[in-house]
Coordinates of C-alpha atoms in Angstrom, one line a residue:
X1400 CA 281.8 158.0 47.4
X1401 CA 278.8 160.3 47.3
X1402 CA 276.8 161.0 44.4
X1403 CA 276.3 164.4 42.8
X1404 CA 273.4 164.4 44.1
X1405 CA 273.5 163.9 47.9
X1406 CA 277.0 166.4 47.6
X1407 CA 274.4 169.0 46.7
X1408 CA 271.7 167.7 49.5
X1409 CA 274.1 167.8 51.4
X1410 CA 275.6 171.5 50.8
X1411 CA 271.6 172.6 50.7
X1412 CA 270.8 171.3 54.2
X1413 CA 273.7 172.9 55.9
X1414 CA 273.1 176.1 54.0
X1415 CA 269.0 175.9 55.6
X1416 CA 270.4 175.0 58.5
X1417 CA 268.4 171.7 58.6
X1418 CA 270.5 169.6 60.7
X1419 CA 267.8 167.0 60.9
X1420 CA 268.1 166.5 56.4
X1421 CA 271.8 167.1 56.5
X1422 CA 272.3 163.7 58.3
X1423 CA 269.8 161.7 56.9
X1424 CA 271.3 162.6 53.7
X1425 CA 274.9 161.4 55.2
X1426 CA 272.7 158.0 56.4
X1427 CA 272.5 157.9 52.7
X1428 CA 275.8 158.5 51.9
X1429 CA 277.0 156.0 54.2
X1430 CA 274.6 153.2 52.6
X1431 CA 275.9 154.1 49.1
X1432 CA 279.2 153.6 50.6
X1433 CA 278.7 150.4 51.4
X1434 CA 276.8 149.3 48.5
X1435 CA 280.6 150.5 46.8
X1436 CA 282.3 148.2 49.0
X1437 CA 283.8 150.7 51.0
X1438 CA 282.6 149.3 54.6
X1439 CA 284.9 151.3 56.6
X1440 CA 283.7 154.3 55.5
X1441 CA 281.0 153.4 55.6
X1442 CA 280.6 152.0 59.1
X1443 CA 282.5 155.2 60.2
X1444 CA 280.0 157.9 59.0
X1445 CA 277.2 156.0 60.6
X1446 CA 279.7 156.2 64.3
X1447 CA 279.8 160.0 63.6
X1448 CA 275.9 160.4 62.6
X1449 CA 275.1 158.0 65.8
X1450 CA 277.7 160.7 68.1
X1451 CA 275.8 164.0 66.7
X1452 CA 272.1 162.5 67.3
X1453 CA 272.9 161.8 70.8
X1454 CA 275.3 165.0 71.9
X1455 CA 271.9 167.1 70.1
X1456 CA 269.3 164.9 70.5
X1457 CA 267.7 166.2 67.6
X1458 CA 264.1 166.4 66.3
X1459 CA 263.3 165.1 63.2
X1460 CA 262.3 168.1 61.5
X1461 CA 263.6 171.9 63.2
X1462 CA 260.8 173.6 64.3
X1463 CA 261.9 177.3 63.3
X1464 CA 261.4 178.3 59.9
X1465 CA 264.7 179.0 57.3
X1466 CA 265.8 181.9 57.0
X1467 CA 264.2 183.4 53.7
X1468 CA 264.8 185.8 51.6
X1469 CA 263.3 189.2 53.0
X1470 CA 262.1 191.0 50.1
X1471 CA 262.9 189.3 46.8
X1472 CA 265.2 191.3 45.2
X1473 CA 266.5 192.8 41.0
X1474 CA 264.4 191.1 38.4
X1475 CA 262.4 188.6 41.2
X1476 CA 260.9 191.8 42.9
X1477 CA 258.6 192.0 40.2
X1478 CA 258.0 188.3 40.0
X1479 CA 257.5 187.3 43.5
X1480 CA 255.7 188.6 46.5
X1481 CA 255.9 187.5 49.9
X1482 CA 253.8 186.7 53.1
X1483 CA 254.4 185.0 56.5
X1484 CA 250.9 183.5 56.6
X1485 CA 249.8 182.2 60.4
X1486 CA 246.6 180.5 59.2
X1487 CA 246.4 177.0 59.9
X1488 CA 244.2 174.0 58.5
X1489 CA 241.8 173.9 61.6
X1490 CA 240.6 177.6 61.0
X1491 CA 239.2 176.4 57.6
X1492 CA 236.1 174.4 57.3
X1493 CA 237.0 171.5 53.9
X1494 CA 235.8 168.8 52.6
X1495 CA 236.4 166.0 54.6
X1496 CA 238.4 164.3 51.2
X1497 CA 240.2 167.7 51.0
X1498 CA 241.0 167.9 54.7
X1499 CA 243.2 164.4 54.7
X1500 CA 244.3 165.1 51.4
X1501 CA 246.0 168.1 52.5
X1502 CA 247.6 166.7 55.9
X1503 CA 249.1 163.7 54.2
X1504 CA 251.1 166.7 52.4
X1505 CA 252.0 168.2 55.8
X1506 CA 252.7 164.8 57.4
X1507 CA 255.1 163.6 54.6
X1508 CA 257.1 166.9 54.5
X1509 CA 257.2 167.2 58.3
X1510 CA 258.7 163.2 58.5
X1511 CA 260.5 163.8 54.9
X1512 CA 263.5 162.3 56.2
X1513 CA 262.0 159.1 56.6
X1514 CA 261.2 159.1 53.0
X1515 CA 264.3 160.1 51.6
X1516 CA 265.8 157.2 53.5
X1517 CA 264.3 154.5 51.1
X1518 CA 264.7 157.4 48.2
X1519 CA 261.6 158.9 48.1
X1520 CA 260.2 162.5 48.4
X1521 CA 257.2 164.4 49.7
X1522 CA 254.4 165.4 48.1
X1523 CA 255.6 168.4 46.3
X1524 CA 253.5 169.7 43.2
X1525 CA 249.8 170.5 44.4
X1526 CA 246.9 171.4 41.6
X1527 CA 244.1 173.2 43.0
X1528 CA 240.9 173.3 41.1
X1529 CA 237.4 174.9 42.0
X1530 CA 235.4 178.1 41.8
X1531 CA 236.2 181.5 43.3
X1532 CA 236.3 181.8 46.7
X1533 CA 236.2 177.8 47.5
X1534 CA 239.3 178.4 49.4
X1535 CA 242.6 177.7 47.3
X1536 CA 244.8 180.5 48.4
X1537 CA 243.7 180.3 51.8
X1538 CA 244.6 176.3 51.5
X1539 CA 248.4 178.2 50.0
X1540 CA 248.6 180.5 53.2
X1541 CA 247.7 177.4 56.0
X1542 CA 250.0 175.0 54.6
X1543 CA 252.9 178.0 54.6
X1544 CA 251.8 178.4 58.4
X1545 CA 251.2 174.5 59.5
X1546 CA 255.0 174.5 58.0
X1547 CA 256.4 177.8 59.2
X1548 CA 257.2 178.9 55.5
X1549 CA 257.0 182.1 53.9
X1550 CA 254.5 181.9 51.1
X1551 CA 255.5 183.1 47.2
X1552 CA 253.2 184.5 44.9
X1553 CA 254.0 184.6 41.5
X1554 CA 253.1 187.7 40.3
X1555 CA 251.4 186.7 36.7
X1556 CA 251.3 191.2 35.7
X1557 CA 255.5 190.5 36.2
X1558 CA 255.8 186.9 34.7
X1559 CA 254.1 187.5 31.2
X1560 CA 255.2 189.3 28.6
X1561 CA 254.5 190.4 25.2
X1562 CA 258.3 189.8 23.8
X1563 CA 259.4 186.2 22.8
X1564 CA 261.6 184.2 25.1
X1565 CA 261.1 186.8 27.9
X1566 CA 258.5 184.8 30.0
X1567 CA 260.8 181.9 30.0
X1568 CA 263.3 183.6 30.7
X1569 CA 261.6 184.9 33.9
X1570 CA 259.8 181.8 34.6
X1571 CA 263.1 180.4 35.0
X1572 CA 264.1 182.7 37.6
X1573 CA 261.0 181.7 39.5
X1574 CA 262.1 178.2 39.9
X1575 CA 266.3 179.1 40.3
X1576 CA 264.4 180.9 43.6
X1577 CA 261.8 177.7 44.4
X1578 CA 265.4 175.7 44.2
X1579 CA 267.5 178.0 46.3
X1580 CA 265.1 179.3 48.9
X1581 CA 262.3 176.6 50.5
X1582 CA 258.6 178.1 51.0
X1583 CA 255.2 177.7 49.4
X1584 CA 255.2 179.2 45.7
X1585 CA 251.5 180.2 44.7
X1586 CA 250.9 180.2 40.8
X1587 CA 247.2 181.6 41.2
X1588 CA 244.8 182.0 38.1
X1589 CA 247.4 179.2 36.9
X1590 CA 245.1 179.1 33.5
X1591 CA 247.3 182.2 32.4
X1592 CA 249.8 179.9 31.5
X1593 CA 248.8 176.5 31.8
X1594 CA 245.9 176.6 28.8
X1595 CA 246.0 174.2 26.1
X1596 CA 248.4 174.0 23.7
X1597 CA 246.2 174.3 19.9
X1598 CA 243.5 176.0 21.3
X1599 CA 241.9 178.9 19.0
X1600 CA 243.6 181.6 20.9
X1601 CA 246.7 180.1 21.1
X1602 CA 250.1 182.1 20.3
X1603 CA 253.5 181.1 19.8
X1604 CA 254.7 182.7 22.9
X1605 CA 252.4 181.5 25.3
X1606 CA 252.8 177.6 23.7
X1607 CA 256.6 177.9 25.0
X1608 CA 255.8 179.4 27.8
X1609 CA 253.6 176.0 29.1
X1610 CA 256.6 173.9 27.7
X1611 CA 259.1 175.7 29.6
X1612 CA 256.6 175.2 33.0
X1613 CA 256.4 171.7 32.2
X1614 CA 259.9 171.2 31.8
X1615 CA 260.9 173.2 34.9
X1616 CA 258.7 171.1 37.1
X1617 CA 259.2 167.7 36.2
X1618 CA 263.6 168.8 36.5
X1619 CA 262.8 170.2 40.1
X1620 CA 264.3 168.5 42.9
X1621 CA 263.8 171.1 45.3
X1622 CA 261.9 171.2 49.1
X1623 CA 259.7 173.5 48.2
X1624 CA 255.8 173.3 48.0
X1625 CA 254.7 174.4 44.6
X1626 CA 251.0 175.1 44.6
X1627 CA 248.9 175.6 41.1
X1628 CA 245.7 176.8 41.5
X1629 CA 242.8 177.6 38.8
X1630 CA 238.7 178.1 38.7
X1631 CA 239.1 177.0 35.0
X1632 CA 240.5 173.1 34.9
X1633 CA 238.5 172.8 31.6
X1634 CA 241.4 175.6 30.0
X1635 CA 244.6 173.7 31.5
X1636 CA 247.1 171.8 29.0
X1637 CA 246.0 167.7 29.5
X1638 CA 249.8 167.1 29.7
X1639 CA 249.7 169.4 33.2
X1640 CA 247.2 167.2 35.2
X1641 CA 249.8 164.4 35.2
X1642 CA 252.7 166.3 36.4
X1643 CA 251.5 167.2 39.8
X1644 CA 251.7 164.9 42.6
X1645 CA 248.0 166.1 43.7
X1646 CA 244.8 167.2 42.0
X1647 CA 242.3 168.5 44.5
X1648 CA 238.8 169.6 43.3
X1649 CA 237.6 172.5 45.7
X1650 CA 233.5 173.0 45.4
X1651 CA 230.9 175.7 47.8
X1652 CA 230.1 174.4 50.6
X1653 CA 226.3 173.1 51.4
X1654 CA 224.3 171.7 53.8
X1655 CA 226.5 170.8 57.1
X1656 CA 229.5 172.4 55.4
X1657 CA 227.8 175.7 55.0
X1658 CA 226.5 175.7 58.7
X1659 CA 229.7 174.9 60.0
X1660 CA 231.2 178.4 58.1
X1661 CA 228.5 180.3 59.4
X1662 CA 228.9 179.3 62.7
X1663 CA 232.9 179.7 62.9
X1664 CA 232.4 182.7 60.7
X1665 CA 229.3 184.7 63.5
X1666 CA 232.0 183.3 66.7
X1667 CA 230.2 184.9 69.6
X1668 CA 227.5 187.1 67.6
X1669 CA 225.8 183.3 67.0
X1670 CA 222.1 183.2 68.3
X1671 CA 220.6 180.2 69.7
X1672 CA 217.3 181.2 68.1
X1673 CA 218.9 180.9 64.2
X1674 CA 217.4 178.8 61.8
X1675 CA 220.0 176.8 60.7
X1676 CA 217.7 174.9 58.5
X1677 CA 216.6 177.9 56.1
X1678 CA 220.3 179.4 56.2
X1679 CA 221.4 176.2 54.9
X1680 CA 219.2 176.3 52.5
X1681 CA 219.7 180.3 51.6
X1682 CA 223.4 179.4 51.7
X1683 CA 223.2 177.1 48.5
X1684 CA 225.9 178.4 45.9
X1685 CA 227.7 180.6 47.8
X1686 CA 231.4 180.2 48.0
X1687 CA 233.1 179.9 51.3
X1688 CA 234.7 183.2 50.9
X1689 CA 230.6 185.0 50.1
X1690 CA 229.5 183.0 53.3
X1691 CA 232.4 185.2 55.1
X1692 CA 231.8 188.2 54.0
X1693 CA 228.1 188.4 54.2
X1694 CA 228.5 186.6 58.1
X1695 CA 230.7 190.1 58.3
X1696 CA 227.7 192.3 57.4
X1697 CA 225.6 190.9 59.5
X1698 CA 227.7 191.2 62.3
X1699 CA 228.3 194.8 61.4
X1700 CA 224.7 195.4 60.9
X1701 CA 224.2 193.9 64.9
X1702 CA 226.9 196.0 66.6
X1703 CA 225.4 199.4 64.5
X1704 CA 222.0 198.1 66.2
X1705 CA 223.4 197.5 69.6
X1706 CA 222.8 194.3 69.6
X1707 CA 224.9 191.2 70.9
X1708 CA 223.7 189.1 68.4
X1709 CA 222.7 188.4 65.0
X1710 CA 219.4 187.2 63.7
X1711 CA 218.1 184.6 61.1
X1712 CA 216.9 187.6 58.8
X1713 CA 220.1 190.1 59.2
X1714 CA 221.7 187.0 57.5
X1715 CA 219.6 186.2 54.9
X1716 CA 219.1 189.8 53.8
X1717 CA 223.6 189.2 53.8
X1718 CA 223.2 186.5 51.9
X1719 CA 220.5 187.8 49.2
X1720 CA 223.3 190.8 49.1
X1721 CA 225.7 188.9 48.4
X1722 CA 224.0 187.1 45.4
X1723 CA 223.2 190.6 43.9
X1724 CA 226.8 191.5 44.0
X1725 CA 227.4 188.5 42.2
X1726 CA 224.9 189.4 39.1
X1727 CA 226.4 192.8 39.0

């Protein structure tokens, strides 16, 4: 007989509609069967599996996303909101470590089924950790669209509380919705409730807070992406870093990394007459999202001038903007 277990894989991937799980899950079935010493049912739910593969012809994974829910709703309306990114991995320029970190994700949730055939799971609990504007929610939003998923934002205002037990309480809804309904759940600025237990600030409430997170995550069995992302990895709990799959370490961008942003970033305003070599070097420290931005001014600065293009100066005087932002 089934286990509890694949009973309630098995209820789940009808009720996403993911015919492709729901009979690798019966594949599994059928093995525990056998490993029971009942061969005839087993042998029979492999003849039925076998008959639906080749009346569908299935894929491995469906290529439409579930059907989520619309607006989270009661007490998760203040807890949750929710996008339908369409950014993919290609429109960002990473790290070449980052960049194959972060499609070994998407290549072991798109073939999960081949892992849960020898009882193993996809990549599911992601830390990110780097400074501002490195590109961690923008790495949330691309893998939501490389896997047609809505993307959930915990909304920290919503989730923390001044009254004992409360937070819990809510953070527990969270992951009763990361259980029930598949996506990509954000926790961004993830220091707000991941710092160290004992630290001098510490309270009460916040202490159970990171025991309840730490409980909830290592207990989930879901097929959801949960993604933790901080610019302070020095504040997180040490009993945190462990409990994620991944850990990956965002930094700026420099040298070839920084030219490549540019470029992408300037599309057809790019001059053959820049000086890539001083821009790189201007560009040192900025974040990927300050590169954008100040690419934007310059290109705004050009079409006010009527020109086509931008210039090696109309950046850099971007760029020096940018930094006195910063020191504002």
């Amino acid at each position: 007989m089934a286990t509890a277990e694949q009973l309630k894989a098995l209820v789940r991937s009808y009720a996403e509609g993911d015919q492709a799980q729901f009979l690798s899950v019966a594949m599994q079935v059928a093995a525990h069967a056998a490993k029971q010493g009942h061969s005839k049912l087993a042998q029979e739910l492999r003849s039925l599996v076998d008959q639906v593969k080749t009346k569908s012809q299935i894929a491995p994974r469906r290529l439409e996303p579930p059907t989520p829910l619309t607006q989270p709703r009661g007490e998760l309306a203040g807890l949750l909101s929710v996008s339908y990114p369409s950014t993919r991995l290609n429109e960002m320029v990473l790290q070449p470590a980052v960049g194959e970190r972060l499609e070994r994700v998407l290549r072991e949730h798109k073939q999960g089924h081949k892992l849960r055939e020898h009882g193993l799971r996809p990549r599911h609990r992601m830390l990110l950790v780097g400074p501002p504007g490195s590109g961690k929610t923008m790495t949330a939003a691309a893998l939501a669209g490389e896997m047609q998923l809505p993307l959930f934002t915990i909304v920290l205002d919503g989730l923390i509380t001044k009254f004992m037990g409360e937070t819990a309480a809510k953070l527990r809804l969270v992951f009763d919705a990361i259980r029930s309904t598949r996506g990509v759940y954000l926790f961004d600025e993830f220091d707000a409730i991941g710092g160290q237990r004992g630290a001098s600030n510490d309270v009460g409430e916040i202490r159970r807070v990171l025991n309840s997170f730490l409980q909830f995550l290592e207990q989930d069995q879901s097929d959801s992406l949960i993604i933790s992302a901080t610019n302070h990895p020095e504040l997180l709990d040490h009993a945190l870093f462990r409990r994620f799959d991944d850990v990956i370490e965002y930094n700026t961008p420099s040298g070839e990394l920084a030219n490549r942003t540019i470029l992408a970033k300037l599309g057809t305003f790019t001059s053959d007459e820049l000086d890539w070599k001083q821009l790189s070097a201007s560009a040192a420290e900025l974040s990927y999202a300050e590169l954008a931005r100040a690419c934007n001014d310059a290109i705004k600065e050009a079409i006010l001038d009527d020109k086509s293009v931008v210039t090696t100066q109309g950046i850099l005087r971007a760029f020096e903007e940018r930094r006195a932002t910063r020191r504002s």
